[in-house]
XYZ file of C-alpha atoms in Angstrom:
633
model
C 17.674 48.345 101.419
C 19.118 51.392 99.709
C 17.467 54.439 98.595
C 14.221 54.104 96.758
C 11.564 56.525 95.371
C 8.896 57.207 98.159
C 5.384 55.970 97.191
C 2.136 56.571 99.027
C -0.298 54.042 99.884
C -0.306 50.248 100.839
C 0.558 48.891 97.398
C 3.761 51.099 97.297
C 4.717 49.837 100.735
C 4.359 46.173 99.525
C 6.264 46.992 96.396
C 9.185 48.405 98.518
C 9.173 45.489 100.737
C 9.296 43.067 97.714
C 12.296 44.697 96.435
C 14.013 44.961 99.740
C 13.427 41.330 100.486
C 14.220 39.894 96.884
C 17.082 37.325 97.045
C 18.148 38.561 93.696
C 19.988 41.939 93.086
C 17.710 44.436 91.646
C 19.237 47.552 90.153
C 16.896 50.220 88.408
C 18.468 52.879 86.219
C 16.858 56.089 84.856
C 17.160 56.686 81.046
C 20.804 58.322 81.670
C 21.970 55.124 83.185
C 22.008 56.590 86.780
C 20.973 54.305 89.637
C 17.475 54.711 90.925
C 17.276 51.491 93.076
C 19.958 49.548 94.521
C 18.549 46.802 96.744
C 20.318 44.964 99.803
C 20.921 41.861 97.640
C 22.745 44.249 95.017
C 24.679 45.484 98.048
C 25.719 41.985 98.865
C 26.378 40.902 95.282
C 28.538 43.813 94.188
C 29.851 45.197 97.614
C 28.804 48.802 97.069
C 26.323 50.360 99.453
C 23.334 52.027 97.867
C 24.136 55.517 99.209
C 27.432 55.552 97.300
C 25.644 54.710 93.888
C 22.267 56.172 94.068
C 22.133 59.037 91.400
C 25.446 57.925 89.652
C 26.432 55.352 87.118
C 27.460 51.989 88.593
C 30.878 51.138 87.717
C 30.187 47.386 87.264
C 30.225 46.933 83.456
C 33.750 45.774 82.180
C 34.770 47.908 79.058
C 34.732 44.944 76.690
C 31.087 44.253 77.586
C 29.894 47.898 77.213
C 28.752 47.256 73.546
C 26.626 44.289 74.908
C 25.335 46.481 77.577
C 24.182 49.166 75.162
C 22.774 46.667 72.842
C 20.568 45.049 75.630
C 19.213 48.507 76.660
C 18.383 49.458 73.150
C 16.532 46.164 72.482
C 14.568 46.540 75.690
C 13.523 49.972 74.915
C 11.893 48.792 71.629
C 10.766 45.286 72.674
C 10.503 42.802 75.418
C 12.787 41.900 78.169
C 16.343 40.438 77.528
C 18.022 37.647 79.614
C 21.633 36.996 79.141
C 24.717 35.574 80.909
C 27.436 38.097 81.385
C 30.103 39.457 83.758
C 30.078 42.347 85.951
C 32.634 43.808 88.426
C 32.715 43.299 92.185
C 33.760 46.195 94.387
C 37.064 44.397 95.030
C 37.783 44.138 91.204
C 36.699 40.386 90.781
C 34.599 39.562 87.733
C 31.259 37.935 88.576
C 29.559 35.414 86.245
C 26.013 36.350 86.254
C 22.701 36.125 84.493
C 20.940 39.324 84.094
C 17.194 39.890 83.240
C 16.683 43.370 81.771
C 13.350 44.887 81.227
C 11.885 48.432 80.574
C 10.699 50.660 83.551
C 7.604 52.404 82.251
C 4.812 54.500 83.741
C 1.023 53.368 83.439
C 0.720 55.154 80.274
C 3.823 53.521 78.673
C 6.304 56.274 78.993
C 9.973 54.964 79.356
C 11.492 55.960 82.782
C 14.507 53.765 82.689
C 15.571 50.124 82.970
C 15.190 47.295 85.573
C 18.075 44.821 85.941
C 17.721 41.685 87.960
C 21.021 39.789 88.507
C 21.153 36.022 89.358
C 24.080 33.943 90.158
C 23.547 31.229 87.636
C 26.353 28.931 87.083
C 24.243 26.041 85.746
C 21.998 28.221 83.300
C 22.211 26.071 80.320
C 20.382 28.648 78.108
C 22.681 31.371 79.233
C 25.773 29.081 78.585
C 24.394 28.425 75.084
C 24.117 32.302 74.361
C 27.521 32.827 75.599
C 28.967 30.054 73.305
C 27.080 31.467 70.445
C 28.450 34.916 71.150
C 31.901 33.516 71.347
C 31.580 31.796 67.905
C 30.181 34.993 66.391
C 32.848 37.278 67.999
C 35.442 34.720 66.664
C 33.731 34.932 63.226
C 33.890 38.696 63.526
C 37.540 38.619 63.920
C 37.695 36.676 60.494
C 35.240 38.959 58.903
C 37.259 42.130 59.894
C 40.406 40.499 58.432
C 38.656 39.838 55.168
C 37.312 43.390 54.915
C 40.680 44.848 55.870
C 42.344 42.791 53.204
C 40.541 44.674 50.452
C 41.678 48.310 49.658
C 39.277 49.193 46.887
C 36.605 51.403 48.742
C 33.405 50.297 46.773
C 34.483 46.697 47.351
C 35.054 47.347 51.130
C 31.584 48.853 51.371
C 29.809 45.865 49.732
C 31.864 43.618 51.998
C 30.692 45.312 55.099
C 27.208 45.083 53.862
C 27.535 41.392 53.226
C 29.316 40.814 56.556
C 26.566 42.631 58.419
C 23.977 40.152 57.215
C 26.121 37.078 58.009
C 26.971 38.194 61.680
C 23.574 39.518 62.448
C 21.282 37.094 60.543
C 19.695 40.167 58.911
C 17.762 39.437 55.583
C 19.660 42.291 53.758
C 22.469 44.819 54.640
C 23.299 48.367 53.311
C 26.042 51.015 54.057
C 25.218 54.574 53.658
C 27.707 57.395 53.412
C 27.112 60.766 55.036
C 27.508 63.616 52.375
C 26.737 66.981 54.096
C 22.856 66.919 54.722
C 22.321 63.836 52.425
C 22.827 60.047 52.882
C 23.862 57.916 49.773
C 23.459 54.249 49.557
C 26.826 53.137 48.602
C 27.103 49.517 49.696
C 24.403 46.786 49.303
C 23.987 43.061 49.975
C 20.665 41.169 49.128
C 19.217 44.284 47.944
C 18.313 45.273 44.116
C 21.251 46.928 42.375
C 19.179 49.533 41.312
C 18.960 50.912 44.818
C 22.763 51.713 44.985
C 23.253 55.446 44.720
C 19.927 56.532 45.922
C 19.890 59.509 48.418
C 17.834 60.649 51.489
C 17.719 63.500 53.770
C 20.000 63.113 56.817
C 17.995 65.077 59.266
C 14.854 63.034 58.959
C 16.685 59.574 58.701
C 17.301 56.976 61.365
C 20.979 57.936 61.086
C 20.115 61.637 61.764
C 18.059 60.423 64.708
C 20.825 58.196 66.095
C 23.417 60.960 65.835
C 21.096 63.315 67.735
C 20.844 60.770 70.573
C 24.548 60.236 70.994
C 24.086 56.523 70.956
C 25.925 54.074 68.796
C 23.193 51.615 67.721
C 19.479 52.128 67.146
C 16.699 49.621 66.702
C 13.363 50.582 65.037
C 10.396 48.330 64.816
C 7.630 50.713 64.095
C 6.348 51.825 60.739
C 7.889 55.354 61.033
C 11.470 53.958 60.690
C 10.403 51.898 57.541
C 10.128 55.179 55.631
C 13.732 55.834 56.111
C 15.623 55.853 52.875
C 13.855 53.595 50.667
C 13.196 50.564 52.850
C 9.437 50.838 52.506
C 9.895 49.086 49.179
C 11.211 45.895 50.850
C 8.265 43.496 51.589
C 7.899 41.943 55.012
C 10.384 44.337 56.667
C 9.731 44.394 60.363
C 12.920 45.591 62.136
C 15.725 47.918 61.216
C 19.053 48.207 63.216
C 21.547 51.084 62.652
C 25.192 51.568 63.699
C 27.460 54.620 63.151
C 30.687 54.029 61.346
C 33.189 56.858 62.198
C 36.445 57.569 60.456
C 39.035 59.766 62.032
C 36.617 60.399 64.859
C 33.886 61.734 62.800
C 30.810 59.964 61.417
C 31.341 58.749 57.981
C 28.371 56.563 57.498
C 26.185 53.843 58.955
C 25.227 50.242 58.584
C 21.767 49.204 58.120
C 20.706 45.703 59.123
C 17.279 44.784 57.766
C 15.153 42.016 59.291
C 12.170 40.554 57.483
C 12.098 36.850 58.577
C 14.721 36.678 61.221
C 14.749 38.675 64.476
C 17.153 40.980 66.128
C 18.420 40.247 69.720
C 20.839 42.219 71.819
C 23.538 39.988 70.540
C 22.809 41.079 67.073
C 22.907 44.673 68.228
C 26.105 44.036 69.958
C 27.726 42.612 66.719
C 26.212 45.567 64.740
C 27.955 48.029 66.964
C 31.227 45.992 66.913
C 31.236 45.639 63.216
C 30.458 49.355 62.668
C 33.593 50.183 64.730
C 35.751 47.890 62.585
C 34.011 49.126 59.437
C 35.091 52.732 60.215
C 38.706 51.403 60.371
C 38.443 49.447 57.096
C 37.027 52.447 55.353
C 39.530 54.854 56.701
C 42.313 52.311 55.499
C 40.709 52.127 51.945
C 40.352 56.050 51.758
C 43.995 56.414 52.775
C 44.936 53.908 50.053
C 42.784 55.672 47.474
C 44.379 59.004 48.551
C 47.801 57.445 48.126
C 47.080 55.806 44.676
C 45.595 59.234 43.669
C 48.811 61.118 44.692
C 50.988 58.660 43.138
C 48.930 59.055 39.802
C 49.373 62.860 40.171
C 53.065 62.495 40.613
C 53.343 60.043 37.664
C 51.274 62.429 35.420
C 53.596 65.342 36.312
C 56.647 63.034 35.814
C 55.360 61.864 32.443
C 53.989 65.157 31.243
C 56.811 67.362 32.205
C 58.624 69.209 29.415
C 61.981 68.870 31.505
C 63.800 65.700 31.498
C 63.640 64.025 34.997
C 65.634 61.185 36.222
C 65.588 59.534 39.628
C 68.767 57.863 40.722
C 69.452 55.398 43.546
C 71.938 55.728 46.217
C 74.622 54.331 43.892
C 73.858 57.060 41.306
C 72.270 54.478 38.914
C 69.030 55.395 36.868
C 65.665 53.986 38.231
C 63.292 56.300 36.584
C 63.668 58.152 33.349
C 60.642 60.226 31.869
C 59.534 60.597 28.169
C 61.036 64.205 28.127
C 64.419 62.779 29.142
C 64.252 60.206 26.357
C 63.327 63.054 23.910
C 66.178 65.271 24.998
C 68.896 62.715 25.011
C 67.782 60.230 22.408
C 68.053 57.545 24.935
C 65.113 55.360 25.985
C 64.313 54.501 29.543
C 65.208 50.711 29.002
C 68.669 51.735 27.522
C 69.502 53.544 30.984
C 67.574 51.907 33.886
C 70.231 50.422 36.121
C 73.203 52.304 34.553
C 74.615 55.804 35.127
C 73.097 58.892 33.446
C 74.392 59.981 30.088
C 75.986 63.082 31.236
C 77.886 64.551 34.318
C 75.998 65.859 37.320
C 76.433 69.090 39.224
C 76.725 69.197 43.054
C 73.293 69.265 44.805
C 71.837 72.632 44.550
C 74.123 73.902 41.821
C 73.518 74.124 38.001
C 75.650 72.796 35.389
C 75.440 73.555 31.665
C 76.730 70.825 29.241
C 76.415 70.157 25.535
C 75.612 66.630 24.389
C 77.172 64.951 21.423
C 74.245 65.658 19.486
C 75.133 69.413 19.867
C 72.174 69.947 22.240
C 72.822 72.228 25.293
C 71.188 71.214 28.590
C 70.913 72.924 31.985
C 71.164 70.284 34.656
C 69.971 70.463 38.330
C 70.403 67.744 40.949
C 68.716 67.426 44.321
C 69.067 64.735 46.915
C 66.334 62.937 48.840
C 67.785 62.550 52.441
C 64.976 60.171 53.576
C 65.713 57.594 50.803
C 69.451 58.455 49.701
C 68.088 58.798 46.174
C 68.609 61.862 43.809
C 66.333 63.784 41.369
C 67.909 65.021 38.319
C 66.167 67.776 36.314
C 67.500 68.942 32.932
C 66.020 71.103 30.174
C 67.059 72.158 26.651
C 68.661 75.525 26.613
C 69.967 75.166 23.001
C 67.890 78.017 21.765
C 68.784 80.284 24.550
C 72.456 79.430 23.991
C 72.295 80.165 20.272
C 70.497 83.316 20.920
C 73.159 84.316 23.467
C 75.769 83.536 21.022
C 73.962 85.361 18.239
C 73.600 88.520 20.468
C 77.387 88.417 21.216
C 77.870 88.187 17.539
C 75.402 90.904 16.852
C 77.214 93.254 19.299
C 80.563 92.447 17.771
C 79.157 92.811 14.126
C 77.190 95.993 14.941
C 80.428 97.592 16.470
C 82.266 96.584 13.266
C 79.349 97.984 10.890
C 79.323 101.196 12.980
C 83.100 101.627 13.313
C 83.936 101.652 9.593
C 81.577 104.431 8.355
C 82.254 106.428 11.469
C 85.963 106.191 10.860
C 85.583 107.175 7.252
C 83.307 110.092 8.160
C 85.513 111.265 10.930
C 88.468 111.082 8.633
C 87.029 112.901 5.691
C 85.512 115.499 8.014
C 88.969 116.111 9.665
C 90.404 116.498 6.199
C 88.028 119.031 5.178
C 88.307 120.856 8.431
C 92.204 120.866 8.515
C 92.953 121.095 4.550
C 89.885 122.856 3.146
C 92.036 125.643 1.586
C 94.389 123.132 0.143
C 91.959 120.866 -1.601
C 90.407 121.481 -5.095
C 86.645 121.922 -5.492
C 86.439 118.367 -6.990
C 88.337 117.041 -3.887
C 86.019 118.871 -1.511
C 82.869 117.645 -3.330
C 84.340 114.014 -3.329
C 84.851 114.048 0.562
C 81.407 115.483 1.033
C 79.831 112.976 -1.158
C 81.581 110.246 0.764
C 80.416 111.589 4.052
C 76.880 111.740 2.749
C 77.102 108.148 1.551
C 78.436 106.812 4.857
C 75.851 108.709 6.709
C 73.095 107.246 4.514
C 74.581 103.701 5.589
C 74.445 104.648 9.211
C 70.849 105.765 8.787
C 70.047 102.590 7.121
C 71.636 100.373 9.813
C 69.677 102.370 12.470
C 66.547 101.870 10.572
C 67.067 98.138 10.577
C 68.147 98.042 14.252
C 64.781 99.979 15.102
C 62.473 97.743 12.866
C 64.351 94.570 14.229
C 63.599 95.628 18.141
C 59.900 96.380 17.059
C 59.445 93.100 15.326
C 61.009 91.329 18.205
C 58.468 92.949 20.496
C 55.643 92.298 18.184
C 55.097 96.104 17.747
C 55.231 96.245 13.953
C 52.194 98.250 12.863
C 50.861 97.679 9.202
C 47.751 98.704 7.387
C 45.969 96.002 5.469
C 44.351 97.593 2.404
C 44.289 96.847 -1.347
C 47.079 98.069 -3.332
C 48.931 97.530 -6.709
C 51.757 95.344 -6.145
C 53.044 95.545 -9.813
C 53.471 99.520 -9.245
C 55.370 98.798 -6.076
C 57.793 96.592 -7.923
C 58.222 99.044 -10.750
C 59.069 101.682 -8.349
C 61.481 99.645 -6.296
C 63.319 98.406 -9.507
C 63.422 101.674 -11.445
C 66.879 102.800 -12.128
C 68.519 99.405 -10.664
C 70.484 98.651 -13.868
C 72.502 101.635 -13.263
C 73.745 100.785 -10.032
C 76.093 98.107 -11.229
C 77.823 97.351 -14.464
C 78.074 93.660 -13.485
C 74.495 92.874 -12.933
C 71.510 92.468 -15.442
C 68.128 93.029 -14.055
C 64.968 91.468 -15.587
C 61.346 92.470 -14.299
C 58.426 90.147 -15.330
C 55.160 91.447 -14.003
C 52.001 90.155 -16.060
C 49.422 92.847 -17.152
C 46.773 91.071 -15.158
C 48.393 90.629 -12.004
C 45.818 90.775 -9.148
C 45.865 93.590 -6.499
C 46.902 92.398 -3.079
C 45.954 93.021 0.486
C 48.636 94.491 2.621
C 50.731 97.600 3.436
C 52.313 99.257 0.413
C 55.050 101.073 2.753
C 55.852 97.762 4.419
C 56.017 95.945 1.179
C 58.458 98.512 -0.152
C 60.908 97.828 2.779
C 60.541 94.041 1.886
C 61.240 94.762 -1.857
C 64.137 97.042 -1.057
C 65.822 94.599 1.249
C 65.386 91.494 -0.922
C 66.741 93.512 -3.844
C 69.620 94.868 -1.826
C 70.703 91.267 -0.825
C 70.333 89.997 -4.462
C 73.066 92.551 -5.329
C 75.038 92.053 -2.098
C 75.420 88.419 -2.289
C 76.226 88.373 -6.084
C 79.419 89.912 -5.890
C 80.634 88.509 -9.232
C 77.446 90.021 -10.958
C 74.938 88.007 -13.045
C 71.217 88.109 -13.582
C 68.853 89.449 -10.942
C 65.302 88.536 -11.911
C 62.017 89.793 -10.285
C 58.870 87.918 -11.424
C 55.217 87.762 -10.061
C 52.125 85.711 -10.763
C 48.828 84.635 -9.271
C 48.772 81.337 -7.502
C 45.210 80.089 -6.119
C 44.288 83.013 -3.621
C 47.700 84.201 -3.412
C 49.830 86.464 -5.393
C 53.464 85.289 -5.487
C 56.662 87.460 -6.133
C 59.999 86.039 -6.451
C 63.596 87.762 -6.483
C 66.151 85.390 -8.057
C 70.017 86.047 -7.987
C 73.073 83.951 -9.359
C 75.011 84.723 -6.165
C 76.682 82.572 -3.483
C 73.497 80.830 -2.330
C 72.344 79.602 1.082
C 73.011 76.015 2.255
C 69.798 73.879 2.866
C 70.483 73.789 6.849
C 70.434 77.620 6.941
C 67.386 78.355 4.876
C 65.341 78.860 8.048
C 67.713 80.277 10.390
C 68.514 83.193 8.093
C 65.172 84.647 9.020
C 66.050 84.604 12.868
C 67.384 87.756 14.487
C 71.164 88.340 14.589
C 71.788 85.105 12.206
C 73.769 85.098 9.142
C 74.501 81.953 7.215
C 77.729 80.611 7.991
C 78.153 78.538 4.781
C 78.361 79.779 1.339
C 81.005 82.456 2.467
C 78.054 84.943 3.062
C 79.601 86.064 6.272
C 82.248 88.079 4.487
C 79.510 90.549 3.319
C 78.911 91.851 6.708
C 75.700 93.192 8.278
C 74.031 92.699 11.545
C 71.660 89.853 10.630
C 68.404 91.696 10.769
C 67.464 92.184 7.166
C 65.610 88.927 6.517
C 64.114 88.804 10.081
C 62.626 92.334 9.303
C 61.326 90.959 5.906
C 59.638 88.040 7.273
C 58.059 89.949 10.228
C 56.633 92.576 7.808
C 55.355 89.891 5.462
C 53.628 87.936 8.096
C 52.238 91.108 9.635
C 50.413 91.655 6.346
C 49.054 88.070 6.212
C 51.683 86.822 4.003
C 55.005 84.995 4.244
C 58.622 84.822 2.846
C 60.602 81.695 2.170
C 63.899 81.083 0.715
C 64.560 78.303 -2.071
C 67.530 77.545 -4.193
C 67.456 78.840 -7.627
C 67.798 76.380 -10.505
C 71.363 76.714 -11.820
C 72.768 78.287 -8.632
C 71.961 81.253 -6.446
C 68.976 82.085 -4.359
C 65.270 82.538 -4.743
C 63.450 84.699 -2.313
C 59.690 83.937 -2.474
C 57.049 86.467 -1.221
C 53.395 85.537 -0.843
C 50.532 87.974 -0.244
C 46.834 87.436 -0.145
C 45.280 88.375 -3.555
C 42.412 90.980 -3.612
C 41.177 90.230 -7.139
C 41.609 92.321 -10.664
C 42.426 95.883 -10.433
C 39.546 98.278 -11.483
C 41.314 99.573 -14.395
C 44.141 97.260 -15.900
C 44.655 99.537 -19.013
C 47.274 101.518 -16.884
C 49.393 98.438 -16.208
C 52.690 97.866 -17.679
C 53.784 94.889 -19.458
C 56.953 92.775 -19.417
C 60.027 94.947 -19.038
C 63.656 93.820 -19.448
C 66.232 96.222 -18.111
C 70.051 95.524 -18.567
């Protein structure tokens, strides 16, 4: 007989003799599965001497039966003995068909010391053969069940299927799946349980799952009332046994399976199937989570693809369009169904390079292309750069125009100054005065040009500063138009300002600049003369001022463009009048800074109407000082 614990007294001697003389192999294990007793029959049956195994784990359980072994020990710990037919290793590697009776090893007070296994060579044991057959059937069914679970990739459905499969395989009356969420448990899968229980939570630390995690085991069986308080199972009538198994995803506990028994009983076989199903459940949950992540990632990519302001196209290895986003359709005017399966409607740059092209619609695009080596596909990204292209062209024109506008007065000033310097004594007093007058006029033009450039730069940087206060618009119009008739013998000026014109909110000085520029344009773009009319009236909560001329007019397509920086209307031969294209940009910027606006309209009968709208401030305190209609010619 191998090593046994020493007992004092005659009864102990008899007990040792019984163990030593038993024809059946008796193996006693402590709670850590280390061998306490390995009798002579065990030495004969398995081929290992006792002194080689005492205090160690016996290497006799095949790996594929380890779940069965664990389930038996757990069932024995919480209930009566278990008898089953199984297989164990001989020292020489053979597998032995055996029947093993397992019971708990306890003290007189009931404390668990370990487990006692009695092995029988039982080839004829019909009961054991029937249990083996049942296990085989259930394990076979487990394979089908696992296939059904893995066929589903929607995570909530997978969790419910796991709970349903649990009851089918173990004979439990109800099943549940809980997820571990930090220090809480959440019931996320149910079968034969009230739907109202779904989503309920409990504390992980005080639950059976927490207890199972602390023990390091894979399954746990509870039959006492303490375990029934776990989660919400206390609500279930007739519950007498709970079995729990951990499901791990990626090597970490993700959740647990609960098998709930009210009418049926849980044997070691049910615990084994619970452990096996829990392992497969972790794989199924991991697959479903990976699928959900992939779906979520594709949804994010599709959202970016569809919402991008850039046109994006995906081309296959042959250079044919397989994807075409909404922005691409908007930029090109071509819908996806018109292009899928065909080439893109513009040339492509080499990978990593940029190509700027112009479509037949006149729109300019910057096109980039990148290859995807893994698939042989290409991604084409293109964006609208028409505005930038126009601004670039406008800046070039601005530089050329500004150079011209500066060169002419500077040349004249330099010429007259040189003449005065070299021929002062030879010129009459009238000639000298005329030369100085010309220099002064050209210097004034240069100063005005510099003012426009400075105002234009400030407006572009949103740095125009205005004061919003109440002022008399009529007085500003009168001051701006005073003396205009004498400036030209080809123009007739009419000013019509009603006596009761309301005051306005705004900046009087900024409004002077607006009026001056609009009046200057009216003269400038009416080279053949004609009527220039200034009129104002109240309109709802606004005060409207218009400046009409009978000049060359502005084409409909240019009526908004003339308010952009460095832009002059190309039609209507306005280009021949010169300028740097900042006047109306400054006018609109100043008007909007005061809370107003400026628009351009056609004048009935030809010419242009410039319409200024400012916010009305109500009647003036003393209208008696106002002036009536005035016509100046």
